Structures are given as structure tokens and as C-alpha cells.
CSV table of N, CA and C in Angstrom, one decimal:
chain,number,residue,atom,x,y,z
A,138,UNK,N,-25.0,15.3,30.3
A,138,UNK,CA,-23.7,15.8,30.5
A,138,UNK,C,-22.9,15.0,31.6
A,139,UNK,N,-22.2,14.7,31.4
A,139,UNK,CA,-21.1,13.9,32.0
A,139,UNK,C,-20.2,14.4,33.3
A,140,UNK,N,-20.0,14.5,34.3
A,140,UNK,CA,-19.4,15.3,35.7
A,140,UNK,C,-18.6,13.9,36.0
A,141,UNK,N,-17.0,14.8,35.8
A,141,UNK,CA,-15.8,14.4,36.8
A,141,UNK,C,-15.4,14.7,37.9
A,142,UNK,N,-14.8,13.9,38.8
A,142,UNK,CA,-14.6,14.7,40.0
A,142,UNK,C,-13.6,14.2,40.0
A,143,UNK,N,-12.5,14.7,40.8
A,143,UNK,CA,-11.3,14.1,41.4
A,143,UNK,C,-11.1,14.1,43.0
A,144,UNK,N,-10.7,13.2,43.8
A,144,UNK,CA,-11.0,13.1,45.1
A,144,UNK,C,-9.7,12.9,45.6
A,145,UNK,N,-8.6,13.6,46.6
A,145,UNK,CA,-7.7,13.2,47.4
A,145,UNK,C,-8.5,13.3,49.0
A,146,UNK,N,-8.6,12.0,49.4
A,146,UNK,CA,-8.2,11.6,50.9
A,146,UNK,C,-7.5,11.0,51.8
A,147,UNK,N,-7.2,11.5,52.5
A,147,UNK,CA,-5.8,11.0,53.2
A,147,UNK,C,-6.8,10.5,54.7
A,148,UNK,N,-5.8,9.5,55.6
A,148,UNK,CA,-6.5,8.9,56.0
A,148,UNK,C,-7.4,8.6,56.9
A,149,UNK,N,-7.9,7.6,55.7
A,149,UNK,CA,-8.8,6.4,55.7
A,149,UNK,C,-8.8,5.0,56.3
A,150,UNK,N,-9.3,4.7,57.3
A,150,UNK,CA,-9.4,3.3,57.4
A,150,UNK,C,-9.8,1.9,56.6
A,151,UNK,N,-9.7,0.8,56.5
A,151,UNK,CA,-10.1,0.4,55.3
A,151,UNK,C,-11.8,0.0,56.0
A,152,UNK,N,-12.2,0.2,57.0
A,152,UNK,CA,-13.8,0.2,57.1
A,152,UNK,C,-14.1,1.8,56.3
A,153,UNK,N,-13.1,2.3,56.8
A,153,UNK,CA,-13.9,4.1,56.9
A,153,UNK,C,-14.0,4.0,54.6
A,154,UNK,N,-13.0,3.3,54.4
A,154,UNK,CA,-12.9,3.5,53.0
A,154,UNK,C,-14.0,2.4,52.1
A,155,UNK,N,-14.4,1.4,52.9
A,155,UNK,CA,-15.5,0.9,52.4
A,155,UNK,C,-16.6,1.8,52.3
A,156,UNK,N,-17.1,2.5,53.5
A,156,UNK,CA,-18.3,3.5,54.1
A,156,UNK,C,-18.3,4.4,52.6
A,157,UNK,N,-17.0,5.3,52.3
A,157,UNK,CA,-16.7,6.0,50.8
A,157,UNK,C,-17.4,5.3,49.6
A,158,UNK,N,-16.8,3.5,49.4
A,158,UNK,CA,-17.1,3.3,48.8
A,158,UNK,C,-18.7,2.5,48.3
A,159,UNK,N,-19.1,2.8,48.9
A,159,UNK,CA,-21.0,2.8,49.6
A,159,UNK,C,-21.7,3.5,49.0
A,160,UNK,N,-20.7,5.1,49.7
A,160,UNK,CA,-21.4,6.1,49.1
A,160,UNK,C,-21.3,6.9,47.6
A,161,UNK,N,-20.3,6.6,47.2
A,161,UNK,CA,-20.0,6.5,45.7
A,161,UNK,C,-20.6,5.8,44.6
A,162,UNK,N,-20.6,4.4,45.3
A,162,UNK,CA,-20.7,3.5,44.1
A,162,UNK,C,-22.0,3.7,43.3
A,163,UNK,N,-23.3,4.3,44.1
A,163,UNK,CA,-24.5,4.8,43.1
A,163,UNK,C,-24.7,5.4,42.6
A,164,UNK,N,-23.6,7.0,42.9
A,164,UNK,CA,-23.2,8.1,42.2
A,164,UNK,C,-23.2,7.5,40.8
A,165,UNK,N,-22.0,6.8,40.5
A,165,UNK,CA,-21.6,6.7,38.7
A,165,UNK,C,-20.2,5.5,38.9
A,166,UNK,N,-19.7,6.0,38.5
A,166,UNK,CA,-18.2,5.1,38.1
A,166,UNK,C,-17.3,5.5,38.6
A,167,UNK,N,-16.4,4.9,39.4
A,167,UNK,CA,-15.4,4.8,40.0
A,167,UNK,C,-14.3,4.4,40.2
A,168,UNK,N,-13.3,5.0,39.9
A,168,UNK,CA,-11.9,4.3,40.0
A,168,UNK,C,-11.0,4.6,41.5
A,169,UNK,N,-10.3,3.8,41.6
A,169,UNK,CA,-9.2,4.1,42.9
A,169,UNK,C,-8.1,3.0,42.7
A,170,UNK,N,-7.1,3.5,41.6
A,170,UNK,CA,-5.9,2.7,41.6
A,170,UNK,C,-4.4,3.1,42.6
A,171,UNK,N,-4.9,4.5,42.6
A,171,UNK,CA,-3.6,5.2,43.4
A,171,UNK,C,-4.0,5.3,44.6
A,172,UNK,N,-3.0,5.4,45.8
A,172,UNK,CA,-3.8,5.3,47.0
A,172,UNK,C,-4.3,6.6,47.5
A,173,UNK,N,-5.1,7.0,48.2
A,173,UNK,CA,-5.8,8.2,48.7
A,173,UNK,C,-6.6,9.2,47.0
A,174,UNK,N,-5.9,8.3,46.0
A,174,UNK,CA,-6.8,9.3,44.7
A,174,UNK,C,-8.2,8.4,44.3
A,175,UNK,N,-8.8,9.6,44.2
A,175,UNK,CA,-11.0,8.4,43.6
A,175,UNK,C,-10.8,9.6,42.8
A,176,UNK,N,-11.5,8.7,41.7
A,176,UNK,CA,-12.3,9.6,40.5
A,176,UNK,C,-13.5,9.1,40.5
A,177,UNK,N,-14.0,9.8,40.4
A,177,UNK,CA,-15.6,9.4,39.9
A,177,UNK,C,-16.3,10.3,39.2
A,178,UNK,N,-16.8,9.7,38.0
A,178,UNK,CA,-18.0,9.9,36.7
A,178,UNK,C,-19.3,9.6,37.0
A,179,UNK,N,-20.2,10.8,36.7
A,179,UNK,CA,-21.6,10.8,37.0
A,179,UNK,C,-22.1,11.6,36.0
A,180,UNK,N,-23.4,11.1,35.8
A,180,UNK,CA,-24.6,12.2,35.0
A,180,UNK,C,-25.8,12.2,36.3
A,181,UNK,N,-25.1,12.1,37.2
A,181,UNK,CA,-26.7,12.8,38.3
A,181,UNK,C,-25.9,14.1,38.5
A,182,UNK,N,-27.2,15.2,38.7
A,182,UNK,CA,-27.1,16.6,38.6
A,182,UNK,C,-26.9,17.0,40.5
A,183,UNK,N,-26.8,16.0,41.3
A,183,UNK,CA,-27.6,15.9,42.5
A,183,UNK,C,-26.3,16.0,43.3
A,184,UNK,N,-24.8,15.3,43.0
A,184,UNK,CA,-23.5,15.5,43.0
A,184,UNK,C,-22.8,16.8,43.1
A,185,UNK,N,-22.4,17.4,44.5
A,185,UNK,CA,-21.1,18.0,44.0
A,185,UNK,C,-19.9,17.9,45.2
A,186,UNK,N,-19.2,19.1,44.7
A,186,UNK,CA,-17.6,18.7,45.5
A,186,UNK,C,-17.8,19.0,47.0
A,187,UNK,N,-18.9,20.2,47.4
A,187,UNK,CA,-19.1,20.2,48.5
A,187,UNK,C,-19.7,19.2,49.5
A,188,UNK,N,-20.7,18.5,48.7
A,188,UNK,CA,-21.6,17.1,48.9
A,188,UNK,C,-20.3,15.9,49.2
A,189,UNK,N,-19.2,15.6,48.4
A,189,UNK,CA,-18.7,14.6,48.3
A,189,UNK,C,-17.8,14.9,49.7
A,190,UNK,N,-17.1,16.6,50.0
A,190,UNK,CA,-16.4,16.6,50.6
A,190,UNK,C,-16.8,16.6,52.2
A,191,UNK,N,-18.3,16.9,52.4
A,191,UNK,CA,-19.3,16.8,53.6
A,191,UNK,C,-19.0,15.2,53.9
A,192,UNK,N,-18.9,13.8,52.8
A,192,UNK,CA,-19.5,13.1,53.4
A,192,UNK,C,-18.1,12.5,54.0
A,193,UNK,N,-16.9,12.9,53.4
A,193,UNK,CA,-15.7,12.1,53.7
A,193,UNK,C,-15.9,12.7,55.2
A,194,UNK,N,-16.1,14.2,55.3
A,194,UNK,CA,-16.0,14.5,56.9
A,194,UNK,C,-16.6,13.9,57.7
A,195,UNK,N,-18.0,13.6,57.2
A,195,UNK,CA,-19.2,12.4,58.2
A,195,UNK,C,-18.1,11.4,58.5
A,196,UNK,N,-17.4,10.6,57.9
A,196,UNK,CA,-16.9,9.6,57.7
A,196,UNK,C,-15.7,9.5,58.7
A,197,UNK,N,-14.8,10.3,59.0
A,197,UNK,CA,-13.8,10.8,59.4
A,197,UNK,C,-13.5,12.1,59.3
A,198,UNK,N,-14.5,12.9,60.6
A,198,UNK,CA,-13.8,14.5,61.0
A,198,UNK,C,-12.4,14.6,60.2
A,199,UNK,N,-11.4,14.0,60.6
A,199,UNK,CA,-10.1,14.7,60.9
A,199,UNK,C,-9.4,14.1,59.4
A,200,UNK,N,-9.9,13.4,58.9
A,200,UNK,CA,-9.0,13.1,57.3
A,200,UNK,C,-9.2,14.7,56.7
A,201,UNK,N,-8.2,14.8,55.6
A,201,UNK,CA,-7.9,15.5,54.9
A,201,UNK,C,-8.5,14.9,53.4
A,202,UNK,N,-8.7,16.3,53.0
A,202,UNK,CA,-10.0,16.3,51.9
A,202,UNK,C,-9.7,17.3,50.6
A,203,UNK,N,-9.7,16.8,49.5
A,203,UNK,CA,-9.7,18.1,48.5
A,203,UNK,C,-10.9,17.3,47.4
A,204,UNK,N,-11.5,18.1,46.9
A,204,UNK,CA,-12.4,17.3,45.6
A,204,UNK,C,-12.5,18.3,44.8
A,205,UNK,N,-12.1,18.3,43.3
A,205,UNK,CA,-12.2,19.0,42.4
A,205,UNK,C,-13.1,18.0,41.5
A,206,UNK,N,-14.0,19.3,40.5
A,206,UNK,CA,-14.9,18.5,39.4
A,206,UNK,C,-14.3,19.5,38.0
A,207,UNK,N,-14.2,18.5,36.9
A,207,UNK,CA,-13.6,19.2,35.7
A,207,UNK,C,-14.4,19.5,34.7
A,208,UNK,N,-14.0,20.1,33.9
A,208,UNK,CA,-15.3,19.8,32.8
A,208,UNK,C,-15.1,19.2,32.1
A,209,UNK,N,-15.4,18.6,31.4
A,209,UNK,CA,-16.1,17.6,29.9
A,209,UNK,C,-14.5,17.6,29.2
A,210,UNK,N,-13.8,19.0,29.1
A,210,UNK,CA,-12.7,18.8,27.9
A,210,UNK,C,-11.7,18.7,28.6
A,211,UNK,N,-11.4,17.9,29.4
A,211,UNK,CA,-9.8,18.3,29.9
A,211,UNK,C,-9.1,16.9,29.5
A,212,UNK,N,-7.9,17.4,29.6
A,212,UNK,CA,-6.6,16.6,29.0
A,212,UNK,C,-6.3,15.9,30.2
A,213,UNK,N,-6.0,14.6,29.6
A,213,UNK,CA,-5.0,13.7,30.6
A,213,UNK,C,-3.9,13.5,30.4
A,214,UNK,N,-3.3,12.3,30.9
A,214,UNK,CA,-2.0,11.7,30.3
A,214,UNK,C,-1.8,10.4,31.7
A,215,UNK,N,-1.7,9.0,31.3
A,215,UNK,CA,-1.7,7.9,32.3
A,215,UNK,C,-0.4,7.0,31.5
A,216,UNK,N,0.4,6.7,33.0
A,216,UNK,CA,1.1,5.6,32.7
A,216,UNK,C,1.4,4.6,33.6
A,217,UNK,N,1.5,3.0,33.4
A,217,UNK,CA,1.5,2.1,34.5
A,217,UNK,C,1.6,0.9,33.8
A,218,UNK,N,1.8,0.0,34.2
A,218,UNK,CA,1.8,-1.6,34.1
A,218,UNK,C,0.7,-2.3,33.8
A,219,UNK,N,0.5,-3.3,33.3
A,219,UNK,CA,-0.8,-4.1,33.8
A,219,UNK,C,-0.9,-4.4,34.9
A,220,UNK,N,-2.2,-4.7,35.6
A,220,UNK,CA,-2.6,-5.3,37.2
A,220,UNK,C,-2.4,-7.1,36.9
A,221,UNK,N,-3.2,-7.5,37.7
A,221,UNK,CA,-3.3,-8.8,38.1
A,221,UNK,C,-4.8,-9.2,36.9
A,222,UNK,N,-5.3,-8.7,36.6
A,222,UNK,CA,-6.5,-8.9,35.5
A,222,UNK,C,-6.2,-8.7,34.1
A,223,UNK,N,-4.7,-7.8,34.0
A,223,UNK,CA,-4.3,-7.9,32.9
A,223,UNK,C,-4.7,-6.2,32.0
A,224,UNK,N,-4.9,-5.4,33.1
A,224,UNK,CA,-5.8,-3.8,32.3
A,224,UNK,C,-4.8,-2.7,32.7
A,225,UNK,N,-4.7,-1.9,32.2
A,225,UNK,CA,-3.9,-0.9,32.2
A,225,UNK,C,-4.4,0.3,32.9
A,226,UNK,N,-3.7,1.0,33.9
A,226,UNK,CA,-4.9,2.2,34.4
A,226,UNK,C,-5.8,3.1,33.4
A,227,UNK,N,-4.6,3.2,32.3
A,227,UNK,CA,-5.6,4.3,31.4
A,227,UNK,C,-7.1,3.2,30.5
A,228,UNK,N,-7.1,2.2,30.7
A,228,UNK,CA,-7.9,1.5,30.4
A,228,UNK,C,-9.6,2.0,30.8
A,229,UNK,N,-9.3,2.1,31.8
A,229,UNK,CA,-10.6,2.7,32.4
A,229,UNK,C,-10.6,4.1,32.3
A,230,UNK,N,-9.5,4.7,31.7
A,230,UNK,CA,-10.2,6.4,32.0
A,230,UNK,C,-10.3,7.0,30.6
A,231,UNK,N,-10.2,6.0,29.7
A,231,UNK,CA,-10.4,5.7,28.4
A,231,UNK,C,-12.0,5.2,27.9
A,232,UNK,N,-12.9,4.7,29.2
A,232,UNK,CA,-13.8,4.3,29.0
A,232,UNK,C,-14.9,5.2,30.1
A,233,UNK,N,-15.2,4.7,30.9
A,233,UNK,CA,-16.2,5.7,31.7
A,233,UNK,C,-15.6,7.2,31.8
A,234,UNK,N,-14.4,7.5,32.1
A,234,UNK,CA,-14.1,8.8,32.2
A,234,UNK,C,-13.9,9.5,30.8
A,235,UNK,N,-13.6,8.8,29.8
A,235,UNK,CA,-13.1,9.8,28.9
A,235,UNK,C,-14.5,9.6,28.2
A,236,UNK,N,-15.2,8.9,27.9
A,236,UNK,CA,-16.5,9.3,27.4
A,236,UNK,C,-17.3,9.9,27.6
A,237,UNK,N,-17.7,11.0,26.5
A,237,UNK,CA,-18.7,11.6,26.8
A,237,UNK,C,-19.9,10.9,27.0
């Protein structure tokens, strides 16, 4: 089964936001197009919102923190430009995210 999470954190330093991205990137899949928004997709059981939201605090006491996890059927809707690679945001939430 497939676990979404959605992540607002406000700020981050760009060390303090590498350290995040450290500790994420083994979790599963990861996106961060918008500033202070992460998503991340996992099938480890070992993940949750409390876990993710402990580590931003490790990271930085005093940032502000929310983490929601969705289930499996929820609706989106994405709109944006291409980047500099040529991909569209919903490109990726079309692929690791939206797949079951």
C-alpha cells in the first residue's frame, strides 16, 4: 500500500533543508516544487506524520510544521509551466504519487 504525506514547513535554512532532505530521501519519493510544500510517497509501514513532524523539530525547534498523510483515493488538481528540464509539476504526481 502506498502512504502520502503532505509536508508544510516554514523556515528552513537551505543547510537545515538539505538535513530534511537526508532524511526523506530513503523514505520513498519526493517532491518539493513549491516553497515550504514536500510530498512524499512511501510503502515503508515504519513512516508517520508524527515521525516526520519530530524530525523537522530535531532540525529546527522553532520552524513551523504541519504533516498530513492521505489515503490511496484522493483527488488532485495541478497547474504550472514547464521547468528548465522541460516537466510539468503534475508530471511527477502523475507518476510516483498518483500510482498505486
Amino acid at each position: 500500500m502506498r502512504r502520502r504525506f503532505v509536508i508544510g514547513i516554514d523556515s528552513l535554512d537551505a543547510d537545515q533543508e538539505k538535513q530534511f532532505r537526508d532524511y526523506i530521501g530513503p523514505k520513498g519519493a519526493w517532491w518539493h516544487w513549491i516553497e515550504n510544500l514536500w510530498l512524499l510517497t512511501t510503502k515503508k509501514d515504519n513512516v508517520s506524520a508524527k515521525e516526520i513532524r519530530d524530525k523537522v523539530r530535531a532540525i529546527n525547534p522553532t520552524a513551523r510544521v504541519v504533516v498530513f498523510e492521505f489515503p490511496e483515493d484522493i483527488t488532485w488538481a495541478a497547474s504550472s509551466s514547464t521547468n528548465a528540464s522541460g516537466k510539468k509539476l503534475a508530471d511527477w504526481l502523475n507518476t510516483p504519487w498518483g500510482d498505486p
